[in-house]
GROMACS .gro file of C-alpha atoms in nm:
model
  437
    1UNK     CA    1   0.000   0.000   0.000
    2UNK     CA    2   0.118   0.320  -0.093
    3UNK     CA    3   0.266   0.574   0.222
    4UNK     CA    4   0.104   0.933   0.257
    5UNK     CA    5   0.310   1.018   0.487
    6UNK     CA    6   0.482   1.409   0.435
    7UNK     CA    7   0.487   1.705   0.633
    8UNK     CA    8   0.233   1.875   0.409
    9UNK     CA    9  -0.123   1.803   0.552
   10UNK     CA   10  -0.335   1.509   0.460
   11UNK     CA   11  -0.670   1.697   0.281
   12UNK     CA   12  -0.970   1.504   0.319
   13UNK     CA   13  -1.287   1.508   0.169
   14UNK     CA   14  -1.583   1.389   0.399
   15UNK     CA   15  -1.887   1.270   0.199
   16UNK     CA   16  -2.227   1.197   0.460
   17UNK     CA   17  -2.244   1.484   0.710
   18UNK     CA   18  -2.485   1.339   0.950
   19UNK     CA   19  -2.380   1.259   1.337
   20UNK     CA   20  -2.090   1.061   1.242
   21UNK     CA   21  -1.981   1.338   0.946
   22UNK     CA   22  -2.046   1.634   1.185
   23UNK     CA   23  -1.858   1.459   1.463
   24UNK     CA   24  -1.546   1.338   1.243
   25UNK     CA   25  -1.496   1.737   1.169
   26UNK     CA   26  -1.535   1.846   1.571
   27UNK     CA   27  -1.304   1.605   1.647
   28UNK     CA   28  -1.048   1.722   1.384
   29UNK     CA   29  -1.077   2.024   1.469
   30UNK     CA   30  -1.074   1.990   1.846
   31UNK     CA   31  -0.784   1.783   1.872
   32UNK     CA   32  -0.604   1.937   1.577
   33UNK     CA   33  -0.262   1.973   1.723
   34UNK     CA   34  -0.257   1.612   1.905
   35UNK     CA   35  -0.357   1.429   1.593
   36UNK     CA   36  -0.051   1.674   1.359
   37UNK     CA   37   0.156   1.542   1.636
   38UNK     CA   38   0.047   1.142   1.634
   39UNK     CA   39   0.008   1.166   1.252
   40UNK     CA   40   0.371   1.343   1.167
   41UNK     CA   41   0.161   1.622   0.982
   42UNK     CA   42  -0.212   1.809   0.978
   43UNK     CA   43  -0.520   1.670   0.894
   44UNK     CA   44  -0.712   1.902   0.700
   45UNK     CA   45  -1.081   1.838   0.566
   46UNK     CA   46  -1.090   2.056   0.263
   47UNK     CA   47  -1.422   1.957   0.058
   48UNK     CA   48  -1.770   1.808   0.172
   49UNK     CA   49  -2.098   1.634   0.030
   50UNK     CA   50  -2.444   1.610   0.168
   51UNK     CA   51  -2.797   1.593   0.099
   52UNK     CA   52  -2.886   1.916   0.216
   53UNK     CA   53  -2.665   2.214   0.193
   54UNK     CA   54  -2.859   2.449   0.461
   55UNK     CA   55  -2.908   2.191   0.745
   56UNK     CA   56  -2.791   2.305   1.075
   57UNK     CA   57  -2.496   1.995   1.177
   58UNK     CA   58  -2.420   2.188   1.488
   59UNK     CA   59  -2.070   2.253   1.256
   60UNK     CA   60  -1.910   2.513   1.049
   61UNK     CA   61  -1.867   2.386   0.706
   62UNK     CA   62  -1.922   2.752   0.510
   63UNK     CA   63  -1.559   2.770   0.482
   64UNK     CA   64  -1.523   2.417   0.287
   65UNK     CA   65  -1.566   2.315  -0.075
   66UNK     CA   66  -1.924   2.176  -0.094
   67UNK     CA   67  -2.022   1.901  -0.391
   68UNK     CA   68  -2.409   1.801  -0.432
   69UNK     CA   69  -2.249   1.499  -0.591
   70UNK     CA   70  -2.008   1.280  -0.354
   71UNK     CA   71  -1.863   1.116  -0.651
   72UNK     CA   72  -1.715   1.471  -0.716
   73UNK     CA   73  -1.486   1.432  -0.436
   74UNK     CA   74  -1.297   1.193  -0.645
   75UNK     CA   75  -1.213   1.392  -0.958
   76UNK     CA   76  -1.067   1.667  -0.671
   77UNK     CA   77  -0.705   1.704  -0.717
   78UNK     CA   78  -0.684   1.861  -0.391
   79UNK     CA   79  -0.883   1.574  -0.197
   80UNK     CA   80  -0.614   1.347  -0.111
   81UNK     CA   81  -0.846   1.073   0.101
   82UNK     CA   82  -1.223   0.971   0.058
   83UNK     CA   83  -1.431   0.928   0.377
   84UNK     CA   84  -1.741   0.767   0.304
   85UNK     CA   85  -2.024   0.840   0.558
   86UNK     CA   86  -2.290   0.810   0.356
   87UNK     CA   87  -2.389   0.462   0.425
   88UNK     CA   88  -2.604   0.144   0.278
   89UNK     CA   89  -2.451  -0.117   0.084
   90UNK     CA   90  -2.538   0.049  -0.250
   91UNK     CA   91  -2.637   0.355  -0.444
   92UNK     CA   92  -2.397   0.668  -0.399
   93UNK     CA   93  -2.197   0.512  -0.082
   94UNK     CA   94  -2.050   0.208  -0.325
   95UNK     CA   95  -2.052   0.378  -0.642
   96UNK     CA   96  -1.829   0.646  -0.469
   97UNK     CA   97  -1.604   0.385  -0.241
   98UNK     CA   98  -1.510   0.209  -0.632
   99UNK     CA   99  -1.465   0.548  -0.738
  100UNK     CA  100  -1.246   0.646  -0.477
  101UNK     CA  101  -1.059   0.297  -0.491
  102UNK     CA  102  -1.010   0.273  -0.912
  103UNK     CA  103  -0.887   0.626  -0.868
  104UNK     CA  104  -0.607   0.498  -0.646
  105UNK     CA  105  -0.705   0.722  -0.373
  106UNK     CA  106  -0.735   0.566   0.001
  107UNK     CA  107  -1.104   0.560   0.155
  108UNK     CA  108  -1.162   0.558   0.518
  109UNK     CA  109  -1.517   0.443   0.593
  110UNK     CA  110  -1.780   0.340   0.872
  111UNK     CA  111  -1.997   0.155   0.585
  112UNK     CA  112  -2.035  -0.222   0.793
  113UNK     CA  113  -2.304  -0.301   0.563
  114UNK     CA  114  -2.142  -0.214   0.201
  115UNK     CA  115  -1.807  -0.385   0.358
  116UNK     CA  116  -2.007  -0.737   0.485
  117UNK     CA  117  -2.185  -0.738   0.098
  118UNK     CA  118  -1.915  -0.642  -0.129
  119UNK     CA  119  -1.567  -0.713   0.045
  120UNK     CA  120  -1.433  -0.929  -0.189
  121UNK     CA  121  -1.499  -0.664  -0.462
  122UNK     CA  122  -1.343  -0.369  -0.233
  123UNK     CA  123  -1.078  -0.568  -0.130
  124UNK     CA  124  -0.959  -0.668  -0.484
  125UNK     CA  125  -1.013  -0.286  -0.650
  126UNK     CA  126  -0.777  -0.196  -0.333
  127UNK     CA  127  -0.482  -0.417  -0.384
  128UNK     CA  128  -0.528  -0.364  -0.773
  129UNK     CA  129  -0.506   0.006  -0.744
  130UNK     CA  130  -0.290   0.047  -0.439
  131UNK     CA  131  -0.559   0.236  -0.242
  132UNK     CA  132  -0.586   0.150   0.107
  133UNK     CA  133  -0.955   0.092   0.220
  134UNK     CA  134  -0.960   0.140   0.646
  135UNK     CA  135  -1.309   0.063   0.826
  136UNK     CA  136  -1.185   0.071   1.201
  137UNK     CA  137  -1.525   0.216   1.255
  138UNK     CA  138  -1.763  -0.030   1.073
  139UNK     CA  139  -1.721  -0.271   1.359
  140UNK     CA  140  -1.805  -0.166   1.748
  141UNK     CA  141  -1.755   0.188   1.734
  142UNK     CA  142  -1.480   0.315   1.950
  143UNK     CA  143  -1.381  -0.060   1.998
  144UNK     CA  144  -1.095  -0.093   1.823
  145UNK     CA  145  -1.233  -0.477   1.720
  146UNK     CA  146  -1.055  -0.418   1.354
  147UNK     CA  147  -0.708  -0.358   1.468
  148UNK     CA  148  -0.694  -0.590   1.739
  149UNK     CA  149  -0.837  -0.876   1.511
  150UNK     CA  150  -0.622  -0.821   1.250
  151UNK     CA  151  -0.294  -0.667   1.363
  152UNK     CA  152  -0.290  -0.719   1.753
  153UNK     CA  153  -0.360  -1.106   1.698
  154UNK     CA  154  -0.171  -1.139   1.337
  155UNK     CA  155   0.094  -1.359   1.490
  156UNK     CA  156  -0.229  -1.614   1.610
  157UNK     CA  157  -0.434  -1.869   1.409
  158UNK     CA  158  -0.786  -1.814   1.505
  159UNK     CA  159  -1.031  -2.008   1.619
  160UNK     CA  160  -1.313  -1.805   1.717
  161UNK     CA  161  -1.485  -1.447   1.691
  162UNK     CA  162  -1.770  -1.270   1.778
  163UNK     CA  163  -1.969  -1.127   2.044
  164UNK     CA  164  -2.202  -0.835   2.145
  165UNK     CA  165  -2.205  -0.646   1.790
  166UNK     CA  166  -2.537  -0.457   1.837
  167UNK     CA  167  -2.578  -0.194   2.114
  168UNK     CA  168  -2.968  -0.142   2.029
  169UNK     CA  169  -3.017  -0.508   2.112
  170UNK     CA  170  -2.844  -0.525   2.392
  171UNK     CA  171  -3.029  -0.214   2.559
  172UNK     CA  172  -3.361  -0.410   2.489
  173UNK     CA  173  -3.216  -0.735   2.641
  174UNK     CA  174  -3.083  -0.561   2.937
  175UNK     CA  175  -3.426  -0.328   2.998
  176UNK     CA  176  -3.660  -0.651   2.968
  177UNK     CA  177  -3.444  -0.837   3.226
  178UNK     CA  178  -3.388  -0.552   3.469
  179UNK     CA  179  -3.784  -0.445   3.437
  180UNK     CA  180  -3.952  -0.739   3.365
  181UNK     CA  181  -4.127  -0.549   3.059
  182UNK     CA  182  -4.206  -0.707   2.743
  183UNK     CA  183  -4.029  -0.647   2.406
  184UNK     CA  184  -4.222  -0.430   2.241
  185UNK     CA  185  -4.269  -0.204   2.543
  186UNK     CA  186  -3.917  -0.195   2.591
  187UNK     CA  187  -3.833  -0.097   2.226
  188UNK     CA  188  -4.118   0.221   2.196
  189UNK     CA  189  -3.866   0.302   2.502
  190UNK     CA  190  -3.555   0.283   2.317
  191UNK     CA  191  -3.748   0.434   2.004
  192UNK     CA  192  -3.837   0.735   2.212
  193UNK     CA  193  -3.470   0.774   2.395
  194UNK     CA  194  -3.268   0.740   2.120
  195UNK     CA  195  -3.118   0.380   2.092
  196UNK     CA  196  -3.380   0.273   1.851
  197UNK     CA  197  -3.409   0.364   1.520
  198UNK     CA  198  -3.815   0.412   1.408
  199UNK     CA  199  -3.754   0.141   1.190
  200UNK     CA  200  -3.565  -0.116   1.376
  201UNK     CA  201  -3.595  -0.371   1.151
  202UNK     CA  202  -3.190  -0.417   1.047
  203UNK     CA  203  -3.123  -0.436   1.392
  204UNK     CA  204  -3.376  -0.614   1.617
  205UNK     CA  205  -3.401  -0.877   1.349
  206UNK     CA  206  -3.006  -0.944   1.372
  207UNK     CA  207  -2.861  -0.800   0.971
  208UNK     CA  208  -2.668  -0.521   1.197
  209UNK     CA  209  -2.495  -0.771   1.395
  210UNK     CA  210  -2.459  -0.956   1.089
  211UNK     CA  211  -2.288  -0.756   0.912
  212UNK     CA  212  -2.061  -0.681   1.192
  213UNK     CA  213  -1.977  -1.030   1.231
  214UNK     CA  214  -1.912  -1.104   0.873
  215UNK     CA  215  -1.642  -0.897   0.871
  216UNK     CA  216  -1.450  -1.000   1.200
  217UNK     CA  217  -1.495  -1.351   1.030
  218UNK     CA  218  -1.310  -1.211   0.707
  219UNK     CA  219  -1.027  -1.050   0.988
  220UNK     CA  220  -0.998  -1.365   1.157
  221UNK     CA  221  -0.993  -1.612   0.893
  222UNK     CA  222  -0.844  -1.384   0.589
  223UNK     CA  223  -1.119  -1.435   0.366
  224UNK     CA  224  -1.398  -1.240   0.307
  225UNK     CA  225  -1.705  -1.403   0.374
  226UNK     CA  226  -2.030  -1.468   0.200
  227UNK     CA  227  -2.325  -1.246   0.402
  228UNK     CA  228  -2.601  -1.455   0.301
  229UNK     CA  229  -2.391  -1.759   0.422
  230UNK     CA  230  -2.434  -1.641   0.776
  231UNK     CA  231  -2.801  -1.750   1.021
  232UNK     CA  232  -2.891  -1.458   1.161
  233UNK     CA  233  -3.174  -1.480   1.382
  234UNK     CA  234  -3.339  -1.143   1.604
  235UNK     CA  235  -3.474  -1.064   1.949
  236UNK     CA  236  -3.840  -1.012   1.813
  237UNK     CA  237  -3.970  -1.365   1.987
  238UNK     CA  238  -3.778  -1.297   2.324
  239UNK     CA  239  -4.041  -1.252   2.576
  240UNK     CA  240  -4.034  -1.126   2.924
  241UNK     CA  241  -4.138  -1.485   3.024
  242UNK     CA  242  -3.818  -1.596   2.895
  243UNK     CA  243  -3.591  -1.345   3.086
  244UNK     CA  244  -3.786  -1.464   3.383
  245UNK     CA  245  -3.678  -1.860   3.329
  246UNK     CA  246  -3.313  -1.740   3.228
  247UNK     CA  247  -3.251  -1.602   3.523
  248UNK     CA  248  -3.430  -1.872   3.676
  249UNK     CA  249  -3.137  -2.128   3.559
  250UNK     CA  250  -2.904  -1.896   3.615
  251UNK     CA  251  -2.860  -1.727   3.281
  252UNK     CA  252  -2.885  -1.419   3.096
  253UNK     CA  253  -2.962  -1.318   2.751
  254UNK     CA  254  -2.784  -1.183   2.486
  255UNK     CA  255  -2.794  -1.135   2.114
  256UNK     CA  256  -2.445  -1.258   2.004
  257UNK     CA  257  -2.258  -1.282   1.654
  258UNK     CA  258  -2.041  -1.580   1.695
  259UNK     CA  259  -1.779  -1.740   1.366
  260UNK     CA  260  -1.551  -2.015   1.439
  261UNK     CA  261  -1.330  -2.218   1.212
  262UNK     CA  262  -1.349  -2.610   1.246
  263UNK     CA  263  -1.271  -2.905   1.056
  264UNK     CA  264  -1.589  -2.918   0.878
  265UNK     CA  265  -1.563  -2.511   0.784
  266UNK     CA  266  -1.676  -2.187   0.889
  267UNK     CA  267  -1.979  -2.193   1.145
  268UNK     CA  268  -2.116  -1.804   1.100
  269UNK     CA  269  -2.453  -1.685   1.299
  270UNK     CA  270  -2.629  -1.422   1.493
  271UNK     CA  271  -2.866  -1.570   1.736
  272UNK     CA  272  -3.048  -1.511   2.124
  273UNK     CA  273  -2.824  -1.724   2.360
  274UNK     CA  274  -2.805  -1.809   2.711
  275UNK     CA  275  -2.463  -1.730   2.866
  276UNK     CA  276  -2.382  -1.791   3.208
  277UNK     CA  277  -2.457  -1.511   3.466
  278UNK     CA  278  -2.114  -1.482   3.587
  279UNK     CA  279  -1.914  -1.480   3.202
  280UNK     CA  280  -1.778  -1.171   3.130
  281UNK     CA  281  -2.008  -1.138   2.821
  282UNK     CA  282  -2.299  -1.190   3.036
  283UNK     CA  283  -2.179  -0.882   3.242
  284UNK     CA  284  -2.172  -0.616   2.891
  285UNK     CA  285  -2.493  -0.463   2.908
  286UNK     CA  286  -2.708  -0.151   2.847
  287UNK     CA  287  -2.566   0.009   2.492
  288UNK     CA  288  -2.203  -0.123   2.571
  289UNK     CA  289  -2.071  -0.395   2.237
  290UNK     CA  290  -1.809  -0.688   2.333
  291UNK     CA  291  -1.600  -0.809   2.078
  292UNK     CA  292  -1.401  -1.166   2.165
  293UNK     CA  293  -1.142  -1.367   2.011
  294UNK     CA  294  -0.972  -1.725   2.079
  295UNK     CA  295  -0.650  -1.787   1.954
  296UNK     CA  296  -0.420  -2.142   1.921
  297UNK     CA  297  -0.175  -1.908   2.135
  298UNK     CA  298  -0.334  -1.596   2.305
  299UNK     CA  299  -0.624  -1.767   2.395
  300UNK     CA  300  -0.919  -1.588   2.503
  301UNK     CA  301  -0.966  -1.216   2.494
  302UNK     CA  302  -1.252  -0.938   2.519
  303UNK     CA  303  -1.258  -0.597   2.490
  304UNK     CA  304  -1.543  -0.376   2.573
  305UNK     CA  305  -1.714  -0.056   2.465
  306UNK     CA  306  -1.971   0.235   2.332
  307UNK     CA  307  -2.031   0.069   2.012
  308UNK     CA  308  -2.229   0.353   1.813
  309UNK     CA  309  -2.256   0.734   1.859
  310UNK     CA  310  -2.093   1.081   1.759
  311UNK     CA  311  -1.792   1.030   1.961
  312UNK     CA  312  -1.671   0.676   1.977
  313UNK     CA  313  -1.734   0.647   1.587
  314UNK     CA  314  -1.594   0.943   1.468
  315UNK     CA  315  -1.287   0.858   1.705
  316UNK     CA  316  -1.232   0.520   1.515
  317UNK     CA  317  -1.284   0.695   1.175
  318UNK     CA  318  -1.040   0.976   1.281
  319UNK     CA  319  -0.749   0.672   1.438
  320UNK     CA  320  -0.784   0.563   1.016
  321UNK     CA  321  -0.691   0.886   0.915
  322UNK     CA  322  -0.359   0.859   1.113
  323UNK     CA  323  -0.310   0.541   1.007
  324UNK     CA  324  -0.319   0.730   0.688
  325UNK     CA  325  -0.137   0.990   0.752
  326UNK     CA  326   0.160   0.802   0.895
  327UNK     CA  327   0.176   0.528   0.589
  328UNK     CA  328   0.043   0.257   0.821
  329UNK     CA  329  -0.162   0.055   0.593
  330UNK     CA  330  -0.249  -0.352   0.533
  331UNK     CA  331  -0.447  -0.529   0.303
  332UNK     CA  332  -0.825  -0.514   0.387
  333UNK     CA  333  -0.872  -0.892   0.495
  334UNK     CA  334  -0.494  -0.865   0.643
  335UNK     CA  335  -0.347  -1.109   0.330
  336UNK     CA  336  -0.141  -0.998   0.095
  337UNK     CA  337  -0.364  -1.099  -0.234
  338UNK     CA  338  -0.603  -0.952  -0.462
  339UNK     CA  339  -0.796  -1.267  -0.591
  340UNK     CA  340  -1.039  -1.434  -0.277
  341UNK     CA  341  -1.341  -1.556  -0.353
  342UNK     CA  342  -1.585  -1.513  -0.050
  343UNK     CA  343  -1.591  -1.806   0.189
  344UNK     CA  344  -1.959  -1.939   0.264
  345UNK     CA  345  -2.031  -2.078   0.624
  346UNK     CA  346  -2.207  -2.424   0.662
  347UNK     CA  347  -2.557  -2.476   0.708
  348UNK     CA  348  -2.686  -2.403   1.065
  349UNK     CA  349  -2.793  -2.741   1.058
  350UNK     CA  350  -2.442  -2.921   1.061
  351UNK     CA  351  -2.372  -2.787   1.388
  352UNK     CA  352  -2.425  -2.867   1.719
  353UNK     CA  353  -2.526  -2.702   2.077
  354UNK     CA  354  -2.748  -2.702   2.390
  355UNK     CA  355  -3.068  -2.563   2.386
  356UNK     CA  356  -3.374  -2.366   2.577
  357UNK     CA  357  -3.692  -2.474   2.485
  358UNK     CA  358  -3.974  -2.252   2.544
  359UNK     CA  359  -4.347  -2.370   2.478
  360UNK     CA  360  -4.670  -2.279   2.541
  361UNK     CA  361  -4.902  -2.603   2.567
  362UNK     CA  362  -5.249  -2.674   2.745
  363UNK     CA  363  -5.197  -2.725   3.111
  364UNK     CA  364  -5.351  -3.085   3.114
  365UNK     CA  365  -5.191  -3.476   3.168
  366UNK     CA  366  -5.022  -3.611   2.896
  367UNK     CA  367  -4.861  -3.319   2.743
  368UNK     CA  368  -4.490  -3.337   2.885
  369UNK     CA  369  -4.527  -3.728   2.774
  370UNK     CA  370  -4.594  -3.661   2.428
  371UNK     CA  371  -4.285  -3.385   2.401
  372UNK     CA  372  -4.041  -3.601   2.547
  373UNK     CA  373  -4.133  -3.905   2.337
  374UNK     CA  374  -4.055  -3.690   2.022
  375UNK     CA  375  -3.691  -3.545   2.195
  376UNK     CA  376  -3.643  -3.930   2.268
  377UNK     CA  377  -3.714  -4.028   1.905
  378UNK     CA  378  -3.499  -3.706   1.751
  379UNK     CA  379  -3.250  -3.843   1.959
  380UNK     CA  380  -3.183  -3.510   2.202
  381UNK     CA  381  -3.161  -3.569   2.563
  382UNK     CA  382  -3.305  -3.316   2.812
  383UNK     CA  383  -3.066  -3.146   3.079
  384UNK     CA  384  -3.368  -2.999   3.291
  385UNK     CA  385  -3.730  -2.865   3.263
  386UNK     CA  386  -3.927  -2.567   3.412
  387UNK     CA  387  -4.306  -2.505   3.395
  388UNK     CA  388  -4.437  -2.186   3.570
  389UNK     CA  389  -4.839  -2.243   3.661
  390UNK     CA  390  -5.091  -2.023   3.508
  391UNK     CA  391  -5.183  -1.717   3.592
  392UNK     CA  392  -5.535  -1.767   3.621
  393UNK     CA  393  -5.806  -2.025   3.597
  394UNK     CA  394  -5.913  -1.890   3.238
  395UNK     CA  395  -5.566  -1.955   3.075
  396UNK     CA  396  -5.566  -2.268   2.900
  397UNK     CA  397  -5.142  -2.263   2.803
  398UNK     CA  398  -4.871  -2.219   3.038
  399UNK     CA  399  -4.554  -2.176   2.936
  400UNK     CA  400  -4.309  -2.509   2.966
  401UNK     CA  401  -3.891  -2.482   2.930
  402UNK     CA  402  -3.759  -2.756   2.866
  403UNK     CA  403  -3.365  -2.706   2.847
  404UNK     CA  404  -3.146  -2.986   2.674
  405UNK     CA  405  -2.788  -3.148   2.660
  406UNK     CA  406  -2.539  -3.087   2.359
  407UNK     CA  407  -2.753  -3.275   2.050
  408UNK     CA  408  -2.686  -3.185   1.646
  409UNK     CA  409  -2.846  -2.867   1.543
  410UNK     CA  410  -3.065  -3.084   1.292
  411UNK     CA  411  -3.182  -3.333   1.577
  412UNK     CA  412  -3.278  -3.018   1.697
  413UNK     CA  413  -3.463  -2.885   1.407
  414UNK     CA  414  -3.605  -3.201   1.346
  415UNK     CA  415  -3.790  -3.203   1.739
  416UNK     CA  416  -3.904  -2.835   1.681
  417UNK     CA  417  -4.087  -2.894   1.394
  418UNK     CA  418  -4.268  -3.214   1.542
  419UNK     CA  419  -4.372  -3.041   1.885
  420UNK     CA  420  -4.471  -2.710   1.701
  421UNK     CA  421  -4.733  -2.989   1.451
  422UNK     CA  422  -4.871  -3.077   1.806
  423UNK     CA  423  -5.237  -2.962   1.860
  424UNK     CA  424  -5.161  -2.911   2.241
  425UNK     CA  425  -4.883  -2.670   2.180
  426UNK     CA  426  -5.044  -2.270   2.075
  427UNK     CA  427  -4.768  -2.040   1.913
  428UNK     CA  428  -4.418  -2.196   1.747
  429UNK     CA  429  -4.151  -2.313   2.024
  430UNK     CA  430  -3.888  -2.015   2.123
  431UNK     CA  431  -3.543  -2.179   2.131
  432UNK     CA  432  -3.282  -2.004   2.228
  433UNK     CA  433  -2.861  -2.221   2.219
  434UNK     CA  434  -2.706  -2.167   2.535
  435UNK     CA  435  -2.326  -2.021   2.549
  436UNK     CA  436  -2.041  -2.098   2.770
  437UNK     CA  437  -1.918  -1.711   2.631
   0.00000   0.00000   0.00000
């Protein structure tokens, strides 16, 4: 990758002016002589792009080239580096990010989603054209997940990635426990305090996390990976009944992006699990991400953090510009080629795991019989069972956990689908693996 590094300053052009954008500038600006220092010369933004030219971003930008096309940045001989804040994995944040890349010019960018769907691409127009492409921010914020995964544990193969990749998700989770509200309650909460978008959609249904976790998986195994290789399951079905048995067997919730690398391939998903009270995942809660790694060597680590906002983000973005500015640059899955075709994950069904059961079935003899005789047929043992009583006369289902030893994902599969057919069991069965974390 090619150096920047000179005494003259680094000129950027920042297209996307929204809270990340505005925040990228205050930072510069705010901690311009500490960052000329750490990056051996200034960092100047000299040009911007944005939707709307007139919008009060709580910054100055009167004094700063402005293009109503971000592509424009590109063709600007004075715009040495291309931050793309624009977001989405297509339209105007790719077209300029290829742009940018085929132009030889280095992008910095906080795009998780455009990075999880066309990596492979990205990566290969960077090493053709010398460009560096930096996404510290993409992944957990102020974390810095990217660097540690990549250069911190280069000297490592391994074996395992993941964790607590979505902050919105983890506020719900941690609200419902703590309150004993119910999900949707919970998330008109987050909705009206700031954690929720109005359409949560990408990430109460898991794709944030997803994306997120594609991408450590394409760090930690140095191949991109194929996004719609990866399960990704959300929090929609979590109910407060459920954080009430979790805690119950002495668990907690939590929405986690997990990858590992076996024998048989690369295991990729985003589900609900069950992790042990006392892990140190279990322990991350409120907005606060976890990202952890397991090496042949270093073993287990985790590091914890803000994973979204003004600050933390920009502060990632702006730690890429130094990189930047200092000539500090590696390949975007950290191996030196151009050519990888993305790496699909295996089928959910080929792995294997413990599980929480949750069911609602009519409170009346027989039932329990007629679930365990299908576990006992799929072949999956049960660890332990709960069943709460009803909370009145009138209710004809009560809720039944049934909580099972380590059995194949497919044995698994194979049980839910024969106890959900079951005319004594109301609603589909809520399962939910359980983590050692």
């Amino acid at each position: 990758m090619t150096s920047c590094s000179s005494s003259s300053p680094l000129r950027l052009g920042i297209a996307g002016l929204g809270t990340v954008g505005a925040g990228v500038i205050k930072l510069l600006r705010a901690n311009a002589d500490l960052l000329s220092a750490r990056a051996g010369r200034p960092l100047e933004v000299v040009a911007v792009s944005a939707r709307e030219r007139t919008r009060d971003r709580g910054v100055d930008v009167s004094a700063l080239r402005w293009y109503d096309n971000a592509t424009d940045l590109v063709n600007d001989p004075d715009v040495d580096v291309v931050v793309e804040l624009i977001g989405g994995a297509e339209g105007t944040a790719r077209t300029l990010v290829e742009a940018a890349l085929k132009a030889g010019k280095p992008v910095v960018t906080a795009n998780k989603a455009l990075l999880a769907l066309h990596g492979s691409t990205l990566a290969r127009l960077s090493a053709d054209n010398n460009a560096p492409l930096l996404f510290e921010a993409a992944v957990a914020g102020g974390i810095p997940a990217i660097k540690t995964v990549r250069e911190g544990l280069a000297a490592d193969r391994l074996l395992r990635v993941g964790g607590i990749l979505n902050g919105t998700c983890n506020y719900i989770l941690t609200v419902m426990r703590e309150t004993g509200k119910d999900f949707a309650t919970v998330l008109k909460d987050a909705q009206d305090l700031g954690y929720a978008e109005a359409d949560p959609s990408t990430d109460v249904d898991g794709l944030d996390a997803a994306h997120k976790l594609t991408i450590l998986a394409g760090l930690a195994f140095g191949q991109p990976v194929a996004f719609d290789s990866v399960h990704v399951e959300g929090i929609r079905r979590i109910g407060a009944v459920d954080q009430s048995f979790a805690r119950a067997l002495g668990y907690r919730i939590k929405l986690l992006g997990l990858a590992s690398m076996t024998d048989a391939g690369l295991h990729a998903r985003v589900t609900p699990c069950l992790v042990p009270q006392q892990a140190p995942l279990a322990q991350v809660d409120g907005v606060f991400n976890a990202v952890v790694a397991e090496g042949e060597f270093v073993g287990r680590i985790m590091i914890e953090g803000r994973g979204a906002g003004a600050g933390p983000t920009a502060s990632a973005v702006t730690a890429d510009l130094v990189d930047i500015a200092r000539g500090n640059t590696i390949a975007v899955w950290g191996v030196q080629t151009s050519a990888q075709p993305p790496l699909r994950a295996c089928p959910i069904s080929s792995g294997e795991g413990a599980f929480y059961l949750r069911l609602m079935v009519e409170d009346r003899p027989g039932v329990i019989a007629d679930i365990t005789a299908i576990l006992r047929d799929c072949g999956v043992s049960l660890r332990s069972m709960l069943q709460h009583p009803a909370e009145n006369d009138s209710t004809p289902y009560v809720p039944l956990v049934l909580v099972t030893h380590r059995t194949s994902e497919a044995a698994m599969q194979d049980a839910v689908t024969r106890i959900d057919a079951l005319t004594v069991v109301t609603d589909s069965t809520v399962v939910i693996r359980i983590e050692a974390a």
